[in-house]
């Protein structure tokens, strides 16, 4: 019936009025734009020099970026920081899996800070060759150290290449030094290929080992032993004390078989318990003795000069590799040569020589 009001029920829905969008899209857009805008190299430099940890983190992210425009900005930043770098004691720490490297670094780091130092820990993290993912768990393993305002912990994924270790970690060291950190610890992922790379960017190389396995000298490569400036037997507590002392004697005897180091330093073997903070101060005193001797006899200066030259050559090799594999024309050549190798028409070395010749001729034209 017209004019009759429609009877309301409990199921009736009022049309109401149109509500505005609950999300302020303009504000979201502004925030996104602000987030995209990175600080300039000049702003990052000023922040790093002030010791601003947030700015230091952004500066390292810029260095780690593979984007071409970021790489140019990163080099400008590094150039600005270079005069303020080089004043730290660079320590490399490696060891067998399960040796307690992170626990040791946390105990040592807290000791260094108590002595008035300022510490940066750069942990080279394993990146999966398949997924390119990485663990990046060192901050969770060093909670107390990470919370200390005098410490900075930065895990860096290797990306599966030692060239990545060279560029990212070496330049990150310079940034940390410019930010005022006087001790830089570089933790490696374990005994393997990256140890050679890390040894070539530190002043003092420390090997962490365990006792009680019965085959201490079998579980590590001779090359790593030769690189070590000192060996520390960790977890020397409880029932392991006697085992640690026996292992200490075995490693000390083994080190005497190696030729003397050009540093004039005789590698030492110490025991410690990171969990109970026993022997940590003695380990650091030993490291400082090495630093004093290496500084006095000029070895430290010579070593850093050699390291800089070494990494220049490595960076050139890495750059050429990337140019070859990122060039579309060279990618096509690679596919042709890979097919020729698979069909037995060429050897790997013949194919490599052909590709390099092609690369050189294209570069000249």
Short mmCIF file of C-alpha atoms in Angstrom, two decimals:
data_model
loop_
_atom_site.label_atom_id
_atom_site.label_comp_id
_atom_site.label_asym_id
_atom_site.label_seq_id
_atom_site.Cartn_x
_atom_site.Cartn_y
_atom_site.Cartn_z
CA UNK A 1 0.00 0.00 0.00
CA UNK A 2 1.48 3.39 -1.04
CA UNK A 3 2.23 5.82 1.73
CA UNK A 4 2.47 3.00 4.22
CA UNK A 5 5.75 2.93 6.13
CA UNK A 6 7.85 -0.17 5.55
CA UNK A 7 7.94 -2.22 8.70
CA UNK A 8 11.47 -2.43 10.19
CA UNK A 9 12.77 -5.79 11.28
CA UNK A 10 15.87 -6.89 13.12
CA UNK A 11 17.36 -7.75 9.74
CA UNK A 12 16.87 -4.26 8.32
CA UNK A 13 20.06 -2.40 7.38
CA UNK A 14 20.23 1.35 7.41
CA UNK A 15 21.83 2.77 4.31
CA UNK A 16 23.49 5.45 6.38
CA UNK A 17 25.86 7.96 4.81
CA UNK A 18 28.94 7.26 2.73
CA UNK A 19 32.01 6.99 4.96
CA UNK A 20 35.39 8.41 3.97
CA UNK A 21 38.31 6.02 3.36
CA UNK A 22 39.61 4.95 6.75
CA UNK A 23 43.19 5.12 5.34
CA UNK A 24 44.60 8.50 4.45
CA UNK A 25 46.00 7.63 1.05
CA UNK A 26 47.78 10.98 0.70
CA UNK A 27 49.62 10.44 3.98
CA UNK A 28 50.56 6.89 2.96
CA UNK A 29 51.95 8.21 -0.32
CA UNK A 30 53.96 10.87 1.49
CA UNK A 31 55.39 8.30 3.87
CA UNK A 32 56.33 6.02 0.97
CA UNK A 33 58.06 8.89 -0.80
CA UNK A 34 59.94 9.84 2.37
CA UNK A 35 60.96 6.23 2.89
CA UNK A 36 62.27 5.98 -0.67
CA UNK A 37 64.37 9.10 -0.27
CA UNK A 38 67.75 8.00 1.02
CA UNK A 39 70.18 10.37 2.70
CA UNK A 40 72.80 11.86 0.40
CA UNK A 41 76.45 10.70 0.69
CA UNK A 42 77.19 14.03 2.40
CA UNK A 43 74.41 13.49 4.98
CA UNK A 44 75.55 9.92 5.57
CA UNK A 45 79.15 11.06 6.00
CA UNK A 46 78.20 13.65 8.63
CA UNK A 47 76.06 11.06 10.44
CA UNK A 48 78.82 8.45 10.39
CA UNK A 49 81.39 10.92 11.72
CA UNK A 50 79.03 11.81 14.57
CA UNK A 51 78.81 8.12 15.47
CA UNK A 52 75.11 7.94 14.58
CA UNK A 53 74.43 4.17 14.51
CA UNK A 54 71.30 4.59 12.36
CA UNK A 55 73.26 6.54 9.75
CA UNK A 56 76.10 4.01 9.92
CA UNK A 57 73.62 1.21 9.23
CA UNK A 58 72.19 3.09 6.23
CA UNK A 59 75.71 3.79 4.96
CA UNK A 60 76.57 0.09 5.10
CA UNK A 61 73.31 -0.78 3.32
CA UNK A 62 74.32 1.65 0.58
CA UNK A 63 77.74 -0.03 0.26
CA UNK A 64 76.11 -3.47 0.09
CA UNK A 65 73.67 -2.42 -2.65
CA UNK A 66 74.33 -3.75 -6.16
CA UNK A 67 72.42 -0.91 -7.88
CA UNK A 68 74.65 1.15 -10.15
CA UNK A 69 73.55 4.56 -8.82
CA UNK A 70 74.01 3.31 -5.23
CA UNK A 71 77.54 2.09 -6.02
CA UNK A 72 78.52 5.57 -7.28
CA UNK A 73 77.09 7.17 -4.12
CA UNK A 74 78.84 4.55 -1.96
CA UNK A 75 82.22 5.36 -3.52
CA UNK A 76 81.67 9.08 -2.85
CA UNK A 77 80.88 8.23 0.77
CA UNK A 78 83.93 5.95 1.13
CA UNK A 79 86.18 8.67 -0.34
CA UNK A 80 84.93 11.13 2.29
CA UNK A 81 85.47 8.61 5.12
CA UNK A 82 88.90 7.42 3.97
CA UNK A 83 90.96 10.15 5.75
CA UNK A 84 89.26 9.20 9.03
CA UNK A 85 89.86 5.44 8.74
CA UNK A 86 92.73 3.07 9.48
CA UNK A 87 93.02 3.73 13.21
CA UNK A 88 91.40 0.55 14.51
CA UNK A 89 92.77 -2.84 15.51
CA UNK A 90 91.27 -5.30 13.01
CA UNK A 91 90.80 -8.82 14.37
CA UNK A 92 89.62 -11.84 12.37
CA UNK A 93 88.06 -14.74 14.27
CA UNK A 94 87.35 -18.16 12.81
CA UNK A 95 86.91 -21.68 14.12
CA UNK A 96 85.37 -25.07 13.66
CA UNK A 97 81.55 -25.34 13.85
CA UNK A 98 80.35 -25.51 17.44
CA UNK A 99 83.53 -23.94 18.84
CA UNK A 100 81.48 -21.16 20.42
CA UNK A 101 82.71 -18.24 18.29
CA UNK A 102 79.71 -16.01 19.00
CA UNK A 103 79.85 -16.67 22.76
CA UNK A 104 83.58 -15.98 22.71
CA UNK A 105 83.13 -12.74 20.76
CA UNK A 106 80.44 -11.54 23.17
CA UNK A 107 82.66 -12.26 26.20
CA UNK A 108 85.69 -10.66 24.52
CA UNK A 109 83.63 -7.70 23.30
CA UNK A 110 82.31 -6.92 26.78
CA UNK A 111 85.88 -7.09 28.11
CA UNK A 112 87.12 -4.69 25.41
CA UNK A 113 84.34 -2.21 26.23
CA UNK A 114 85.11 -2.43 29.96
CA UNK A 115 88.67 -1.46 29.04
CA UNK A 116 87.30 1.71 27.41
CA UNK A 117 87.14 0.46 23.82
CA UNK A 118 84.46 0.91 21.18
CA UNK A 119 83.73 -2.29 19.25
CA UNK A 120 82.21 -3.16 15.88
CA UNK A 121 81.52 -6.81 15.02
CA UNK A 122 81.11 -7.66 11.34
CA UNK A 123 79.86 -11.20 10.92
CA UNK A 124 80.25 -12.64 7.42
CA UNK A 125 77.13 -14.74 7.06
CA UNK A 126 76.64 -17.73 4.73
CA UNK A 127 74.31 -17.03 1.83
CA UNK A 128 72.58 -19.92 0.15
CA UNK A 129 73.73 -20.52 -3.42
CA UNK A 130 70.19 -21.60 -4.33
CA UNK A 131 67.93 -19.19 -2.47
CA UNK A 132 70.46 -16.40 -1.84
CA UNK A 133 69.06 -16.22 1.68
CA UNK A 134 71.23 -16.02 4.79
CA UNK A 135 70.98 -16.75 8.48
CA UNK A 136 71.96 -13.32 9.88
CA UNK A 137 71.47 -14.53 13.42
CA UNK A 138 74.46 -13.05 15.21
CA UNK A 139 72.50 -10.32 16.99
CA UNK A 140 70.29 -12.95 18.59
CA UNK A 141 73.39 -14.88 19.70
CA UNK A 142 75.06 -11.78 21.17
CA UNK A 143 72.11 -10.13 22.90
CA UNK A 144 74.04 -8.46 25.73
CA UNK A 145 76.73 -7.11 23.43
CA UNK A 146 74.17 -5.91 20.88
CA UNK A 147 72.41 -3.91 23.60
CA UNK A 148 75.59 -2.10 24.61
CA UNK A 149 75.79 1.47 23.18
CA UNK A 150 79.56 1.08 22.70
CA UNK A 151 79.08 -1.93 20.42
CA UNK A 152 77.80 -2.29 16.85
CA UNK A 153 76.99 -5.69 15.33
CA UNK A 154 76.37 -6.06 11.63
CA UNK A 155 75.91 -9.40 9.88
CA UNK A 156 76.72 -9.24 6.17
CA UNK A 157 75.59 -11.90 3.68
CA UNK A 158 78.37 -12.96 1.33
CA UNK A 159 76.06 -13.53 -1.62
CA UNK A 160 78.08 -16.65 -2.35
CA UNK A 161 81.10 -14.74 -3.70
CA UNK A 162 84.40 -13.77 -2.15
CA UNK A 163 84.30 -10.67 -4.34
CA UNK A 164 81.29 -9.65 -2.29
CA UNK A 165 83.28 -10.19 0.88
CA UNK A 166 86.06 -7.99 -0.51
CA UNK A 167 83.97 -4.98 -1.44
CA UNK A 168 81.33 -5.05 1.28
CA UNK A 169 83.38 -6.00 4.31
CA UNK A 170 86.51 -3.96 3.56
CA UNK A 171 84.48 -0.83 2.91
CA UNK A 172 82.30 -1.50 5.94
CA UNK A 173 85.50 -1.60 8.04
CA UNK A 174 86.39 1.89 6.77
CA UNK A 175 82.92 3.20 7.64
CA UNK A 176 83.10 1.76 11.17
CA UNK A 177 86.53 3.29 11.69
CA UNK A 178 85.28 6.68 10.51
CA UNK A 179 82.43 6.32 13.02
CA UNK A 180 84.96 6.04 15.85
CA UNK A 181 85.16 2.29 16.48
CA UNK A 182 88.71 1.46 17.59
CA UNK A 183 88.36 -2.33 17.47
CA UNK A 184 86.83 -4.21 14.52
CA UNK A 185 86.14 -7.93 14.86
CA UNK A 186 85.33 -9.90 11.72
CA UNK A 187 83.71 -13.25 12.45
CA UNK A 188 83.77 -15.85 9.69
CA UNK A 189 81.18 -18.57 9.19
CA UNK A 190 83.57 -21.45 9.85
CA UNK A 191 86.68 -23.12 8.52
CA UNK A 192 86.49 -22.84 4.75
CA UNK A 193 87.25 -20.71 1.72
CA UNK A 194 86.26 -17.35 3.22
CA UNK A 195 89.04 -17.58 5.84
CA UNK A 196 91.66 -16.64 3.24
CA UNK A 197 89.64 -13.57 2.30
CA UNK A 198 89.19 -12.49 5.91
CA UNK A 199 92.86 -13.09 6.75
CA UNK A 200 93.68 -10.64 3.95
CA UNK A 201 91.79 -7.79 5.60
CA UNK A 202 92.71 -8.05 9.30
CA UNK A 203 95.75 -7.34 11.48
CA UNK A 204 95.38 -10.30 13.84
CA UNK A 205 93.88 -13.68 12.94
CA UNK A 206 92.55 -15.83 15.78
CA UNK A 207 91.54 -19.47 15.48
CA UNK A 208 88.99 -20.85 17.98
CA UNK A 209 89.18 -24.59 18.63
CA UNK A 210 87.63 -27.20 20.91
CA UNK A 211 89.25 -29.93 22.97
CA UNK A 212 88.06 -33.46 23.58
CA UNK A 213 87.36 -34.64 20.05
CA UNK A 214 90.57 -36.69 20.05
CA UNK A 215 91.55 -35.59 16.55
CA UNK A 216 92.01 -31.85 16.99
CA UNK A 217 94.77 -31.63 14.41
CA UNK A 218 92.81 -33.61 11.81
CA UNK A 219 89.72 -31.42 11.79
CA UNK A 220 91.38 -28.32 10.40
CA UNK A 221 93.39 -27.53 7.31
CA UNK A 222 97.10 -26.87 7.61
CA UNK A 223 96.63 -23.61 5.69
CA UNK A 224 94.30 -22.18 8.34
CA UNK A 225 96.78 -23.14 11.07
CA UNK A 226 99.58 -21.37 9.20
CA UNK A 227 97.49 -18.20 8.92
CA UNK A 228 96.66 -18.09 12.64
CA UNK A 229 98.49 -15.56 14.82
CA UNK A 230 97.08 -17.36 17.86
CA UNK A 231 94.89 -20.32 18.76
CA UNK A 232 92.37 -20.35 21.60
CA UNK A 233 90.97 -23.58 23.02
CA UNK A 234 87.45 -22.60 24.07
CA UNK A 235 85.09 -24.26 26.57
CA UNK A 236 87.96 -25.03 28.97
CA UNK A 237 85.67 -25.53 31.96
CA UNK A 238 84.33 -28.40 34.08
CA UNK A 239 85.50 -31.79 32.86
CA UNK A 240 87.09 -30.20 29.80
CA UNK A 241 89.89 -28.39 31.64
CA UNK A 242 92.42 -31.23 31.38
CA UNK A 243 91.42 -32.00 27.79
CA UNK A 244 91.89 -28.33 26.90
CA UNK A 245 95.39 -28.33 28.38
CA UNK A 246 96.34 -31.43 26.39
CA UNK A 247 94.97 -29.86 23.23
CA UNK A 248 96.89 -26.67 24.04
CA UNK A 249 100.15 -28.65 24.18
CA UNK A 250 99.35 -30.49 20.91
CA UNK A 251 98.60 -27.30 19.02
CA UNK A 252 101.68 -25.56 20.44
CA UNK A 253 103.86 -28.43 19.21
CA UNK A 254 102.19 -28.32 15.78
CA UNK A 255 102.76 -24.57 15.44
CA UNK A 256 106.50 -25.02 16.00
CA UNK A 257 106.65 -27.09 12.79
CA UNK A 258 105.59 -24.11 10.67
CA UNK A 259 108.10 -21.60 9.29
CA UNK A 260 108.47 -18.37 11.32
CA UNK A 261 106.12 -15.53 10.45
CA UNK A 262 107.38 -12.36 8.74
CA UNK A 263 105.74 -10.44 11.57
CA UNK A 264 108.40 -11.65 14.00
CA UNK A 265 105.60 -12.97 16.19
CA UNK A 266 105.52 -16.54 17.49
CA UNK A 267 101.89 -17.80 17.50
CA UNK A 268 100.65 -18.71 20.97
CA UNK A 269 97.98 -21.13 22.20
CA UNK A 270 95.65 -20.09 25.06
CA UNK A 271 92.71 -21.72 26.81
CA UNK A 272 89.54 -19.98 27.92
CA UNK A 273 85.94 -20.44 28.97
CA UNK A 274 83.69 -17.92 27.24
CA UNK A 275 80.71 -19.11 29.27
CA UNK A 276 82.42 -18.43 32.60
CA UNK A 277 84.58 -15.52 31.34
CA UNK A 278 87.82 -17.29 32.29
CA UNK A 279 90.98 -16.54 30.33
CA UNK A 280 89.32 -13.82 28.22
CA UNK A 281 91.49 -11.00 29.57
CA UNK A 282 94.64 -13.08 28.91
CA UNK A 283 93.57 -13.63 25.30
CA UNK A 284 93.09 -9.89 24.79
CA UNK A 285 96.42 -9.05 26.43
CA UNK A 286 98.06 -11.46 23.99
CA UNK A 287 96.33 -9.74 21.05
CA UNK A 288 97.45 -6.32 22.29
CA UNK A 289 101.03 -7.59 22.62
CA UNK A 290 100.88 -8.69 18.98
CA UNK A 291 99.54 -5.26 17.96
CA UNK A 292 102.29 -3.44 19.86
CA UNK A 293 105.05 -5.59 18.32
CA UNK A 294 103.60 -5.40 14.79
CA UNK A 295 103.28 -1.62 15.06
CA UNK A 296 106.79 -1.16 16.44
CA UNK A 297 108.60 -3.24 13.78
CA UNK A 298 106.59 -1.77 10.89
CA UNK A 299 104.89 -5.06 9.99
CA UNK A 300 101.37 -3.65 10.44
CA UNK A 301 101.92 -0.87 7.88
CA UNK A 302 103.48 -3.27 5.37
CA UNK A 303 100.70 -5.81 5.84
CA UNK A 304 97.94 -3.27 5.24
CA UNK A 305 99.69 -2.00 2.11
CA UNK A 306 99.93 -5.56 0.78
CA UNK A 307 96.26 -6.17 1.64
CA UNK A 308 95.14 -3.04 -0.23
CA UNK A 309 97.08 -4.12 -3.33
CA UNK A 310 95.70 -7.66 -3.08
CA UNK A 311 92.10 -6.47 -2.89
CA UNK A 312 92.59 -4.06 -5.77
CA UNK A 313 93.53 -7.04 -7.97
CA UNK A 314 90.64 -9.10 -6.59
CA UNK A 315 88.14 -6.29 -7.22
CA UNK A 316 89.36 -5.91 -10.82
CA UNK A 317 88.89 -9.66 -11.37
CA UNK A 318 85.43 -9.52 -9.84
CA UNK A 319 84.52 -6.50 -11.98
CA UNK A 320 85.61 -8.17 -15.22
CA UNK A 321 83.68 -11.32 -14.26
CA UNK A 322 80.51 -9.28 -13.70
CA UNK A 323 80.95 -7.38 -16.96
CA UNK A 324 81.27 -10.61 -18.93
CA UNK A 325 78.30 -12.33 -17.33
CA UNK A 326 76.00 -9.28 -17.28
CA UNK A 327 76.51 -8.30 -20.93
CA UNK A 328 73.65 -9.66 -23.13
CA UNK A 329 75.96 -10.35 -26.09
CA UNK A 330 78.44 -12.18 -23.86
CA UNK A 331 75.62 -14.19 -22.29
CA UNK A 332 74.72 -15.44 -25.77
CA UNK A 333 78.38 -16.32 -26.39
CA UNK A 334 78.46 -18.25 -23.13
CA UNK A 335 75.47 -20.34 -24.18
CA UNK A 336 77.13 -21.15 -27.53
CA UNK A 337 80.37 -22.17 -25.84
CA UNK A 338 78.60 -24.20 -23.15
CA UNK A 339 76.87 -26.15 -25.92
CA UNK A 340 80.21 -26.69 -27.67
CA UNK A 341 81.72 -28.03 -24.44
CA UNK A 342 78.74 -30.34 -23.85
CA UNK A 343 79.07 -31.73 -27.40
CA UNK A 344 82.80 -32.28 -26.95
CA UNK A 345 83.81 -29.78 -29.65
CA UNK A 346 85.77 -27.59 -27.23
CA UNK A 347 87.53 -27.91 -23.90
CA UNK A 348 86.65 -25.63 -21.00
CA UNK A 349 89.96 -23.79 -21.37
CA UNK A 350 89.50 -23.30 -25.12
CA UNK A 351 86.02 -21.92 -24.50
CA UNK A 352 87.24 -19.55 -21.78
CA UNK A 353 90.04 -18.24 -24.04
CA UNK A 354 87.57 -17.72 -26.89
CA UNK A 355 85.13 -15.82 -24.65
CA UNK A 356 87.90 -13.57 -23.27
CA UNK A 357 89.17 -12.83 -26.78
CA UNK A 358 85.63 -11.98 -27.85
CA UNK A 359 85.24 -9.73 -24.80
CA UNK A 360 88.52 -7.90 -25.56
CA UNK A 361 87.64 -7.40 -29.25
CA UNK A 362 84.15 -6.07 -28.37
CA UNK A 363 85.66 -3.76 -25.77
CA UNK A 364 88.07 -2.23 -28.32
CA UNK A 365 85.37 -1.71 -30.97
#
